XYZ file of C-alpha atoms in Angstrom:
666
model
C 51.007 -20.385 21.859
C 50.739 -22.465 18.686
C 51.273 -25.661 20.635
C 48.369 -24.634 22.838
C 46.170 -23.940 19.802
C 46.908 -27.370 18.365
C 46.341 -29.072 21.711
C 43.099 -27.127 22.183
C 41.799 -28.142 18.767
C 42.807 -31.748 19.380
C 41.075 -31.851 22.757
C 38.068 -30.102 21.225
C 37.811 -32.841 18.653
C 38.057 -35.555 21.305
C 35.357 -33.879 23.353
C 33.136 -33.512 20.308
C 33.588 -36.959 18.845
C 35.309 -39.137 21.409
C 37.648 -40.725 18.811
C 41.319 -40.160 18.037
C 41.625 -38.535 14.613
C 44.144 -36.655 12.567
C 43.932 -32.892 12.270
C 42.580 -33.235 8.727
C 39.549 -35.147 10.034
C 38.554 -32.605 12.685
C 36.128 -29.741 12.466
C 37.232 -26.135 12.401
C 35.828 -23.635 14.889
C 33.727 -20.519 14.265
C 34.598 -16.838 14.678
C 31.644 -14.703 13.608
C 30.769 -15.688 10.040
C 34.174 -17.309 9.468
C 35.729 -20.669 10.273
C 39.299 -20.873 11.585
C 41.722 -23.541 10.329
C 45.216 -24.018 11.779
C 48.087 -24.795 9.390
C 51.568 -26.076 10.148
C 54.087 -23.774 11.772
C 56.656 -22.126 9.531
C 60.117 -23.691 9.334
C 61.952 -20.838 7.592
C 62.019 -22.502 4.173
C 58.622 -24.073 3.358
C 56.342 -21.867 1.229
C 53.505 -24.292 0.360
C 51.105 -25.413 3.097
C 48.354 -28.027 2.909
C 44.896 -27.396 4.333
C 42.354 -30.134 5.123
C 39.280 -28.397 6.449
C 36.601 -31.110 6.499
C 34.424 -28.780 4.374
C 34.433 -28.730 0.600
C 36.076 -25.393 -0.216
C 36.033 -24.004 -3.754
C 36.909 -20.650 -5.270
C 33.214 -20.004 -5.867
C 31.721 -20.879 -2.467
C 34.072 -19.090 -0.056
C 37.120 -16.883 0.300
C 40.288 -17.754 2.188
C 42.195 -15.188 4.272
C 45.693 -16.025 5.524
C 47.220 -15.010 8.883
C 50.785 -15.249 10.199
C 51.232 -14.669 13.938
C 47.620 -13.378 14.089
C 48.316 -10.668 11.451
C 46.511 -10.875 8.120
C 48.725 -11.376 5.058
C 48.079 -9.228 1.982
C 46.299 -11.328 -0.648
C 48.977 -10.463 -3.215
C 51.556 -12.331 -1.105
C 50.047 -15.807 -1.578
C 48.000 -17.966 -3.954
C 45.377 -20.580 -3.128
C 45.065 -23.861 -5.066
C 41.543 -24.997 -4.184
C 41.840 -28.219 -6.171
C 44.932 -29.468 -4.378
C 44.042 -27.713 -1.116
C 47.280 -25.781 -0.790
C 48.387 -22.222 -0.049
C 51.688 -21.028 -1.550
C 53.394 -17.901 -0.231
C 55.864 -15.695 -2.046
C 58.100 -15.675 1.008
C 58.630 -18.562 3.410
C 57.354 -17.763 6.946
C 59.947 -17.618 9.716
C 60.784 -20.592 11.878
C 58.012 -21.158 14.413
C 55.610 -18.682 12.777
C 51.973 -19.429 13.669
C 49.949 -19.815 10.455
C 46.185 -19.991 10.227
C 43.457 -19.250 7.723
C 39.915 -17.951 7.886
C 37.254 -18.830 5.362
C 33.734 -17.455 5.188
C 30.918 -19.832 6.111
C 28.924 -21.131 3.137
C 25.815 -23.371 3.075
C 26.535 -27.029 4.057
C 29.701 -26.089 5.998
C 29.960 -27.664 9.466
C 32.012 -26.767 12.529
C 32.413 -27.571 16.206
C 31.076 -25.142 18.795
C 29.875 -25.019 22.385
C 26.191 -23.982 22.506
C 24.381 -23.428 25.827
C 27.193 -25.179 27.626
C 27.153 -28.345 25.451
C 29.495 -29.526 22.715
C 27.556 -29.114 19.466
C 27.909 -29.276 15.698
C 27.074 -26.140 13.720
C 25.685 -26.430 10.202
C 25.102 -23.559 7.751
C 21.766 -23.886 5.960
C 20.878 -22.341 2.616
C 20.381 -18.570 2.893
C 16.827 -17.246 3.162
C 14.898 -15.806 0.218
C 11.966 -14.182 2.029
C 9.506 -17.056 1.494
C 11.180 -20.459 1.998
C 10.306 -22.137 5.299
C 11.723 -25.655 4.916
C 15.500 -26.068 4.867
C 17.561 -29.218 4.418
C 20.431 -29.953 6.800
C 23.200 -31.441 4.635
C 25.290 -33.033 7.363
C 27.938 -35.719 7.323
C 26.341 -37.233 10.428
C 23.439 -39.564 11.174
C 21.356 -38.349 14.126
C 19.213 -40.303 16.579
C 17.288 -37.425 18.163
C 15.535 -34.136 17.368
C 15.992 -32.784 20.902
C 18.161 -29.945 22.241
C 18.722 -28.362 18.826
C 19.096 -24.619 18.216
C 18.432 -22.342 15.247
C 19.853 -18.855 14.669
C 18.803 -16.424 11.920
C 21.245 -13.537 11.430
C 22.571 -14.122 14.946
C 19.140 -14.161 16.626
C 18.193 -17.369 18.421
C 14.698 -18.666 17.642
C 12.552 -20.060 20.418
C 11.749 -23.773 20.258
C 8.147 -22.889 19.410
C 9.179 -21.113 16.203
C 10.682 -24.070 14.329
C 10.658 -27.864 14.080
C 13.488 -30.276 13.314
C 13.090 -33.798 11.908
C 16.277 -35.762 12.576
C 15.276 -38.604 10.237
C 14.709 -36.328 7.253
C 17.326 -33.801 8.414
C 14.899 -30.960 7.737
C 14.222 -27.686 9.586
C 10.797 -26.020 9.253
C 10.170 -22.384 10.230
C 6.646 -22.271 11.680
C 3.998 -19.712 10.687
C 4.296 -17.720 13.928
C 7.762 -16.651 12.710
C 8.359 -14.647 9.544
C 10.222 -16.575 6.828
C 13.955 -15.712 6.762
C 14.642 -12.652 4.593
C 16.789 -12.523 1.517
C 20.412 -13.545 2.163
C 19.674 -14.205 5.847
C 22.383 -16.383 7.386
C 20.857 -19.444 9.046
C 22.934 -21.541 11.454
C 21.580 -24.801 12.898
C 23.108 -26.652 15.871
C 22.635 -30.186 17.183
C 24.361 -31.697 20.254
C 27.198 -34.161 19.635
C 25.379 -36.632 21.908
C 22.713 -37.094 19.198
C 25.245 -38.404 16.656
C 24.871 -42.148 15.945
C 27.209 -42.413 12.954
C 28.251 -40.854 9.657
C 26.623 -40.787 6.255
C 27.939 -43.238 3.692
C 29.734 -41.776 0.682
C 26.648 -42.382 -1.445
C 24.405 -40.337 0.856
C 26.779 -37.484 1.518
C 26.676 -34.650 -0.976
C 28.335 -31.366 -0.126
C 30.617 -32.190 2.798
C 33.664 -34.378 3.151
C 33.119 -37.447 5.299
C 35.583 -38.086 8.107
C 36.750 -41.658 8.394
C 34.949 -42.239 11.676
C 33.277 -45.608 12.361
C 29.477 -45.707 12.159
C 29.041 -45.925 15.884
C 27.991 -43.709 18.733
C 31.047 -41.757 19.862
C 32.614 -42.816 23.140
C 33.361 -39.856 25.404
C 36.910 -39.197 26.416
C 37.395 -41.024 29.751
C 38.261 -37.920 31.748
C 35.954 -35.529 29.894
C 33.325 -33.768 31.992
C 29.812 -33.259 30.633
C 28.592 -29.768 31.383
C 25.272 -29.547 33.250
C 22.298 -28.601 31.109
C 21.055 -25.040 31.562
C 17.401 -25.339 32.565
C 15.917 -21.865 32.996
C 13.337 -20.890 30.319
C 13.717 -17.750 28.183
C 11.174 -15.250 26.910
C 7.795 -14.835 28.575
C 8.401 -17.890 30.785
C 11.576 -16.471 32.341
C 11.150 -16.651 36.153
C 11.568 -12.961 36.846
C 9.966 -9.576 36.140
C 10.830 -5.868 35.886
C 8.087 -3.431 36.959
C 8.196 0.348 36.395
C 6.817 2.291 39.357
C 5.079 5.675 39.579
C 7.955 7.278 41.536
C 10.415 6.726 38.676
C 11.882 3.560 40.141
C 11.775 0.011 38.861
C 11.400 -3.179 40.854
C 13.088 -6.451 39.960
C 11.523 -9.659 41.244
C 13.022 -13.113 40.698
C 12.093 -16.568 41.937
C 14.127 -18.985 44.013
C 14.379 -21.160 40.897
C 17.196 -18.867 39.724
C 19.217 -19.277 42.923
C 21.321 -22.175 41.700
C 24.997 -22.767 42.280
C 27.024 -21.177 39.507
C 24.090 -19.082 38.207
C 24.370 -15.266 38.038
C 21.504 -12.886 37.279
C 21.636 -9.355 35.861
C 19.427 -6.491 34.753
C 20.623 -5.695 31.229
C 20.013 -2.214 29.796
C 20.494 -1.414 26.105
C 20.088 1.966 24.439
C 17.906 2.759 21.427
C 20.691 1.564 19.112
C 20.756 -1.839 20.798
C 24.096 -1.347 22.583
C 24.501 -2.472 26.166
C 25.091 0.490 28.484
C 24.461 -1.008 31.946
C 24.658 -4.408 33.582
C 23.435 -4.649 37.187
C 24.100 -7.817 39.173
C 21.135 -8.765 41.373
C 20.494 -11.360 44.067
C 18.327 -14.125 42.646
C 15.239 -15.209 44.547
C 14.518 -11.747 45.947
C 12.947 -8.373 45.163
C 14.953 -5.151 44.759
C 14.007 -1.603 43.766
C 16.286 0.796 41.868
C 16.047 4.479 40.997
C 16.055 5.231 37.284
C 17.449 8.693 37.917
C 20.475 7.291 39.795
C 21.590 4.965 37.004
C 23.466 7.786 35.273
C 21.742 7.165 31.946
C 21.459 10.022 29.436
C 17.882 10.921 28.547
C 16.542 8.594 25.872
C 14.852 5.283 25.191
C 16.150 2.021 26.696
C 15.392 -1.686 26.566
C 15.503 -3.538 29.889
C 15.611 -7.315 30.311
C 16.724 -9.886 32.866
C 19.406 -12.431 32.074
C 20.781 -15.422 33.966
C 24.076 -17.015 32.923
C 26.371 -19.748 34.164
C 30.081 -20.332 33.712
C 29.549 -22.881 30.954
C 27.985 -20.391 28.555
C 24.344 -21.305 29.155
C 21.906 -18.434 29.570
C 18.249 -17.460 29.661
C 16.759 -14.006 29.135
C 13.359 -12.446 29.706
C 11.417 -10.567 27.059
C 12.680 -7.003 26.810
C 10.570 -4.009 27.730
C 10.956 -0.426 26.575
C 11.459 2.240 29.246
C 11.772 5.970 28.427
C 14.192 7.926 30.606
C 13.510 11.672 30.870
C 14.663 14.199 33.459
C 12.634 17.172 32.164
C 8.956 16.200 32.372
C 7.295 19.621 32.268
C 6.786 19.054 28.553
C 5.498 15.908 26.857
C 8.084 13.622 25.309
C 7.718 11.522 22.156
C 9.613 8.299 21.419
C 9.391 6.753 17.959
C 10.984 3.343 17.340
C 12.735 3.741 20.685
C 14.337 7.101 19.912
C 13.420 10.360 21.610
C 12.125 13.048 19.235
C 12.884 16.770 19.392
C 10.498 19.341 17.901
C 10.710 23.145 17.650
C 7.139 23.303 18.915
C 6.855 20.798 21.780
C 3.838 18.452 21.973
C 0.858 19.700 23.979
C -2.043 18.089 25.793
C -5.490 19.304 24.716
C -8.309 17.700 26.702
C -6.451 14.401 27.037
C -5.224 14.335 23.450
C -1.522 14.737 22.727
C -0.949 16.961 19.702
C 2.412 16.939 17.944
C 3.911 18.940 15.054
C 2.550 17.316 11.923
C 5.653 17.446 9.738
C 7.965 16.096 12.417
C 5.765 13.156 13.396
C 4.845 12.278 9.794
C 8.429 12.288 8.580
C 9.602 10.326 11.637
C 7.131 7.622 10.645
C 8.359 7.574 7.068
C 5.564 9.567 5.410
C 5.874 12.410 2.898
C 4.091 15.697 3.596
C 2.493 18.346 1.346
C 0.926 21.612 2.569
C -1.682 23.583 0.651
C -1.862 27.070 2.201
C -4.865 28.244 0.190
C -7.107 25.503 1.637
C -5.230 25.068 4.927
C -4.937 21.379 4.030
C -2.131 18.925 4.641
C -1.677 15.633 2.818
C 0.539 12.808 4.103
C 1.409 9.732 2.080
C 3.099 6.506 3.073
C 3.025 3.468 0.832
C -0.601 2.920 -0.169
C -2.033 5.149 2.571
C -2.993 8.804 2.007
C -4.244 11.023 4.827
C -5.816 14.453 4.309
C -6.460 16.889 7.204
C -7.742 20.449 7.263
C -6.869 22.956 9.978
C -9.794 23.378 12.366
C -11.624 20.273 11.139
C -12.277 17.217 13.326
C -12.670 15.008 10.245
C -9.753 13.467 8.380
C -9.817 11.388 5.213
C -7.888 8.132 4.942
C -7.755 6.935 1.327
C -10.874 9.007 0.718
C -12.878 7.660 3.658
C -13.855 10.054 6.492
C -12.510 9.401 9.993
C -13.597 11.430 13.053
C -10.711 12.829 15.140
C -10.725 13.194 18.912
C -9.168 16.631 18.431
C -9.133 18.873 15.386
C -5.882 19.761 13.655
C -4.795 23.273 14.688
C -2.047 25.840 14.251
C 0.205 26.591 17.219
C 3.079 29.072 16.934
C 3.160 28.460 13.203
C 3.228 24.655 13.458
C 0.386 22.408 12.364
C -0.503 20.230 15.361
C -2.289 16.897 14.985
C -3.321 14.087 17.379
C -0.444 11.619 17.533
C -2.560 8.552 18.325
C -4.640 8.878 15.168
C -1.672 9.532 12.918
C 0.440 6.719 14.329
C -2.292 4.112 14.259
C -3.400 4.997 10.739
C 0.186 4.599 9.543
C 0.503 1.209 11.208
C 1.949 2.116 14.593
C 1.171 1.001 18.151
C 0.851 3.917 20.578
C 1.273 3.854 24.362
C 1.221 6.577 27.007
C 3.795 6.360 29.826
C 2.508 8.478 32.691
C 5.721 8.240 34.735
C 7.856 9.995 32.132
C 4.921 11.842 30.476
C 5.842 10.295 27.149
C 4.066 9.038 24.051
C 5.688 5.817 22.777
C 5.212 4.750 19.161
C 6.422 1.548 17.529
C 5.623 0.597 13.952
C 7.895 -2.441 14.022
C 8.605 -4.678 16.988
C 12.344 -4.327 17.675
C 14.668 -7.334 17.745
C 16.890 -7.098 20.836
C 19.507 -9.898 20.810
C 20.709 -11.294 24.131
C 23.884 -13.114 23.079
C 27.201 -12.382 24.820
C 28.521 -10.827 21.594
C 25.617 -8.346 21.522
C 26.279 -7.340 25.125
C 29.768 -5.934 24.903
C 29.442 -2.451 26.319
C 30.627 0.382 24.045
C 33.940 2.164 24.510
C 33.350 5.343 26.534
C 35.252 7.667 24.167
C 33.130 6.524 21.212
C 29.834 6.777 23.079
C 30.581 9.862 25.172
C 27.586 11.826 26.364
C 28.526 15.197 27.832
C 25.571 15.149 30.222
C 26.924 12.085 32.042
C 30.016 12.565 34.224
C 32.788 10.030 33.705
C 32.756 7.448 36.462
C 35.812 6.994 38.637
C 36.892 3.983 40.625
C 37.875 4.231 44.289
C 39.645 0.869 43.962
C 41.754 1.777 40.935
C 42.399 5.240 42.347
C 43.719 3.678 45.553
C 45.970 1.326 43.581
C 47.325 4.216 41.497
C 48.232 6.189 44.637
C 50.666 3.448 45.566
C 52.514 3.707 42.232
C 55.206 6.398 42.486
C 57.450 5.457 39.546
C 57.072 4.473 35.894
C 55.740 0.911 35.898
C 54.746 -1.904 33.577
C 51.300 -2.995 34.778
C 49.440 -6.136 33.677
C 45.733 -6.468 34.473
C 45.245 -10.228 34.944
C 41.481 -10.656 34.633
C 39.304 -13.718 35.220
C 36.864 -13.729 32.257
C 34.700 -16.714 33.189
C 30.917 -16.416 33.046
C 30.436 -14.760 36.438
C 32.747 -11.801 35.730
C 30.690 -9.712 33.286
C 29.881 -6.911 35.711
C 33.456 -6.614 36.989
C 34.828 -6.463 33.430
C 32.457 -3.554 32.782
C 33.612 -1.912 36.001
C 37.273 -2.055 34.999
C 36.577 -0.910 31.456
C 34.464 2.071 32.456
C 36.877 3.241 35.164
C 40.273 2.567 33.580
C 40.775 6.054 32.112
C 41.324 7.852 35.418
C 43.724 5.093 36.512
C 45.868 5.459 33.383
C 45.946 9.235 33.750
C 46.945 9.141 37.418
C 49.993 6.821 37.293
C 53.472 8.243 36.565
C 54.382 9.012 32.950
C 56.361 6.330 31.153
C 54.091 3.563 32.453
C 52.780 0.828 30.158
C 49.670 -1.316 30.497
C 48.549 -4.723 29.249
C 45.564 -7.053 29.581
C 45.894 -10.792 30.251
C 42.535 -12.613 30.228
C 42.203 -16.134 31.614
C 39.648 -18.886 32.118
C 40.280 -22.542 32.996
C 42.864 -24.480 30.976
C 40.992 -27.672 31.888
C 37.894 -26.646 29.945
C 37.965 -26.474 26.149
C 36.102 -23.438 24.853
C 36.519 -23.552 21.083
C 35.383 -19.937 20.722
C 37.440 -18.320 23.477
C 41.055 -19.034 24.533
C 41.876 -20.007 28.107
C 44.832 -17.580 28.245
C 44.980 -14.453 26.056
C 47.593 -11.694 26.300
C 47.121 -8.274 24.689
C 50.307 -6.304 24.043
C 51.565 -3.427 26.193
C 50.329 0.090 25.431
C 50.470 3.519 27.052
C 47.244 4.720 25.405
C 44.057 4.531 27.469
C 41.886 4.310 24.336
C 43.806 1.253 23.146
C 43.534 -0.289 26.592
C 39.769 0.261 26.662
C 39.439 -1.202 23.188
C 41.288 -4.305 24.360
C 38.942 -4.541 27.337
C 35.932 -4.226 25.042
C 37.005 -7.453 23.297
C 36.677 -9.501 26.470
C 33.663 -11.829 26.645
C 32.795 -13.448 29.967
C 32.205 -17.146 29.315
C 33.531 -20.609 30.069
C 34.983 -21.974 33.248
C 34.665 -25.524 34.527
C 34.659 -26.094 38.257
C 34.834 -23.457 40.984
C 38.606 -22.909 40.695
C 40.165 -21.193 37.658
C 43.665 -21.067 36.144
C 44.794 -17.899 37.916
C 48.293 -19.178 38.743
C 48.989 -19.934 35.077
C 47.857 -16.397 34.197
C 50.007 -14.747 36.876
C 53.018 -16.779 35.791
C 52.486 -15.691 32.161
C 52.263 -12.042 33.278
C 55.552 -12.401 35.163
C 57.186 -13.791 32.016
C 55.798 -10.960 29.861
C 57.468 -8.434 32.184
C 60.763 -10.313 32.545
C 62.713 -7.841 30.358
C 61.058 -4.726 31.763
C 63.222 -1.800 32.845
C 60.296 -0.260 34.742
C 58.879 -1.327 38.065
C 56.598 -4.350 37.649
C 53.026 -4.691 38.902
C 50.073 -7.019 38.467
C 46.452 -6.110 39.166
C 44.802 -9.514 39.688
C 40.986 -9.519 39.329
C 38.900 -12.607 40.100
C 35.900 -13.870 42.060
C 37.130 -17.474 42.343
C 39.894 -19.563 43.911
C 42.772 -20.797 41.747
C 43.778 -24.315 40.784
C 47.090 -25.149 42.428
C 49.285 -28.167 41.901
C 49.187 -29.167 45.534
C 45.378 -29.302 45.818
C 44.161 -29.788 42.211
C 46.256 -32.648 40.907
C 46.472 -32.645 37.115
C 44.665 -29.295 36.800
C 47.531 -26.899 37.438
C 51.229 -26.822 36.668
C 52.140 -24.575 39.599
C 52.226 -24.691 43.383
C 50.966 -21.531 45.089
C 54.311 -21.225 46.895
C 56.134 -21.480 43.551
C 54.278 -18.502 42.054
C 54.730 -16.511 45.283
C 58.477 -17.167 44.993
C 58.492 -16.012 41.355
C 56.716 -12.781 42.327
C 59.380 -12.106 44.948
C 62.312 -13.072 42.712
C 61.102 -10.845 39.880
C 60.130 -8.027 42.267
C 56.533 -7.913 41.036
C 53.938 -6.215 43.253
C 50.497 -7.854 43.021
C 47.357 -5.971 43.995
C 44.095 -7.902 43.846
C 40.408 -7.186 43.442
C 39.033 -10.428 44.839
C 36.792 -11.991 47.522
C 37.598 -11.103 51.112
C 36.503 -14.471 52.471
C 36.608 -18.169 51.682
C 39.201 -20.250 49.851
C 39.904 -17.529 47.277
C 40.861 -15.079 50.036
C 43.169 -17.577 51.767
C 45.063 -18.132 48.503
C 45.109 -14.611 47.080
C 46.104 -12.821 50.291
C 49.367 -14.799 50.183
C 50.037 -13.599 46.612
C 49.238 -10.025 47.649
C 51.570 -10.080 50.666
C 54.499 -11.443 48.619
C 55.655 -7.908 47.747
C 53.542 -5.468 49.794
C 50.444 -5.408 47.596
C 46.854 -4.716 48.675
C 43.651 -6.749 48.394
C 40.385 -4.912 47.596
C 36.903 -6.382 47.981
C 35.461 -7.430 44.628
C 31.955 -6.759 45.972
C 32.843 -3.058 45.775
C 33.685 -3.338 42.061
C 30.251 -2.341 40.843
C 29.205 0.566 38.626
C 25.893 0.790 40.439
C 27.786 1.491 43.686
C 29.740 4.286 42.011
C 26.549 6.077 41.020
């Protein structure tokens, strides 16, 4: 595995800069708000390890965390010499131990990363302070273009209309239409490696170390493949719409522009807490209508948006829209900041005015409430706004000024009822009436709904369980489990390239019943794969999670999978199957693989230089090791012709991947 990490980093550097360089001259890669740096392997005796990160690390600007074989080492077990760039451990790591370090990203740090399907350089700008709008990019590189750059504030990507970049001055300006970054906001700026024309001289460079690259435009690696640019617009210009209908359905319309090879389009649904709960694959360039009531969503507020992705990591998303989901519409519902409200005295409609319990609505909007029984007067205060109402009066006073109400405040079953539109708007809210769900919708602050892959990992069912929603079950996995009549070691070999998001969700949400239905003593593991021919510096091409017999652990492992990457149509499925066979080589149980993919596999006979295995070779290994392979895969085309041979090697079964959809289950 370590050899692969080193090779991956080396290839990443070649792809980014096109020059041969030592490991000390390369850029580290990002994981969240940390950068990852690979150290030498242990040899059983060496305790001091050198690190050359390419960023100027000091004890005051970052913190180093040490890992051996992917497990973090207690900070008392090692010391860091920032001056000499060394880490010394109390005990020498074992021979062959994989050693790496993480360090938190600080301003001026740079790293390599794929952004929107293109090799890019990330640069951490100075943190926000609530007012600053112009930020300096302190880079080691000289740039020849201001195009195709990206800016993220606290993980949210800004639109190109919200900022400007000057490549000559290396400055980023946040425009007035966007609020200045708040205090301690993390600001990450990206520029494509194709815009690099050289490096800064030592006199110009300030906070970063300068690699010893020549001042020349990098020459791409001869056999490197440039990923196609993703061209669909995001936001209001996204070529698709979602329309809510009067019969509690919604219609999705998309243009033919989205029907491109390698593009996949989804309806994304997030709950009021911003967590993805549904992903529905749709056919681009068409119109489809779905029933809200058949989605299996618990009652509550949801954000819907359309998203198109490709296998290289590029994506575009529409603006989100808020949709209330209610199954009991005899009474009026109220949603504040996306969350459904519950009151002892339900809201009522009086001559077209919705009246709500005063205390509940005021406190939901962040106001304080005082009641004076002798005068039947209520006073609400929020910030610099004070509102005074009297029961039975159609006049309210806002900071002492009279305002005429559409409906007078009144008592109902002991609760003071007031018109919600007046209260919300006076306290700074925007109020809408949704006739389909009979709901009042109030927002004081426009919500930020991120659309990155990291923000779209669906929650683990056990942590997000809603008793009103039955647990979904999978006919495919149930059928596979029926064929398992003895304790088995089972590896789910899953294609996690960009087109597999929906299927990953399907497996994750339906795995529990599978685990419970196989014979006791069985163990399960996940092996995720992409394409070993494509360097994705954020996600490995082959990743094995250890065996477990706990369904919660298995679901947690599945929740870590992010669909991204891929190169051409074929993927490295044979390499993944071969690794799974090796992982089960010492098993005393029966051995099974559940192979899940929507693509053909690279094979040595047909993809010269892209695979280390012939299809017949892997089929022979399945037979020799007595491994049964079931597959959830296409039932036509090249993929079918290959995978059906793997399936038949030891009496497995192939199931149609088109049936692996949560929307079909419900």
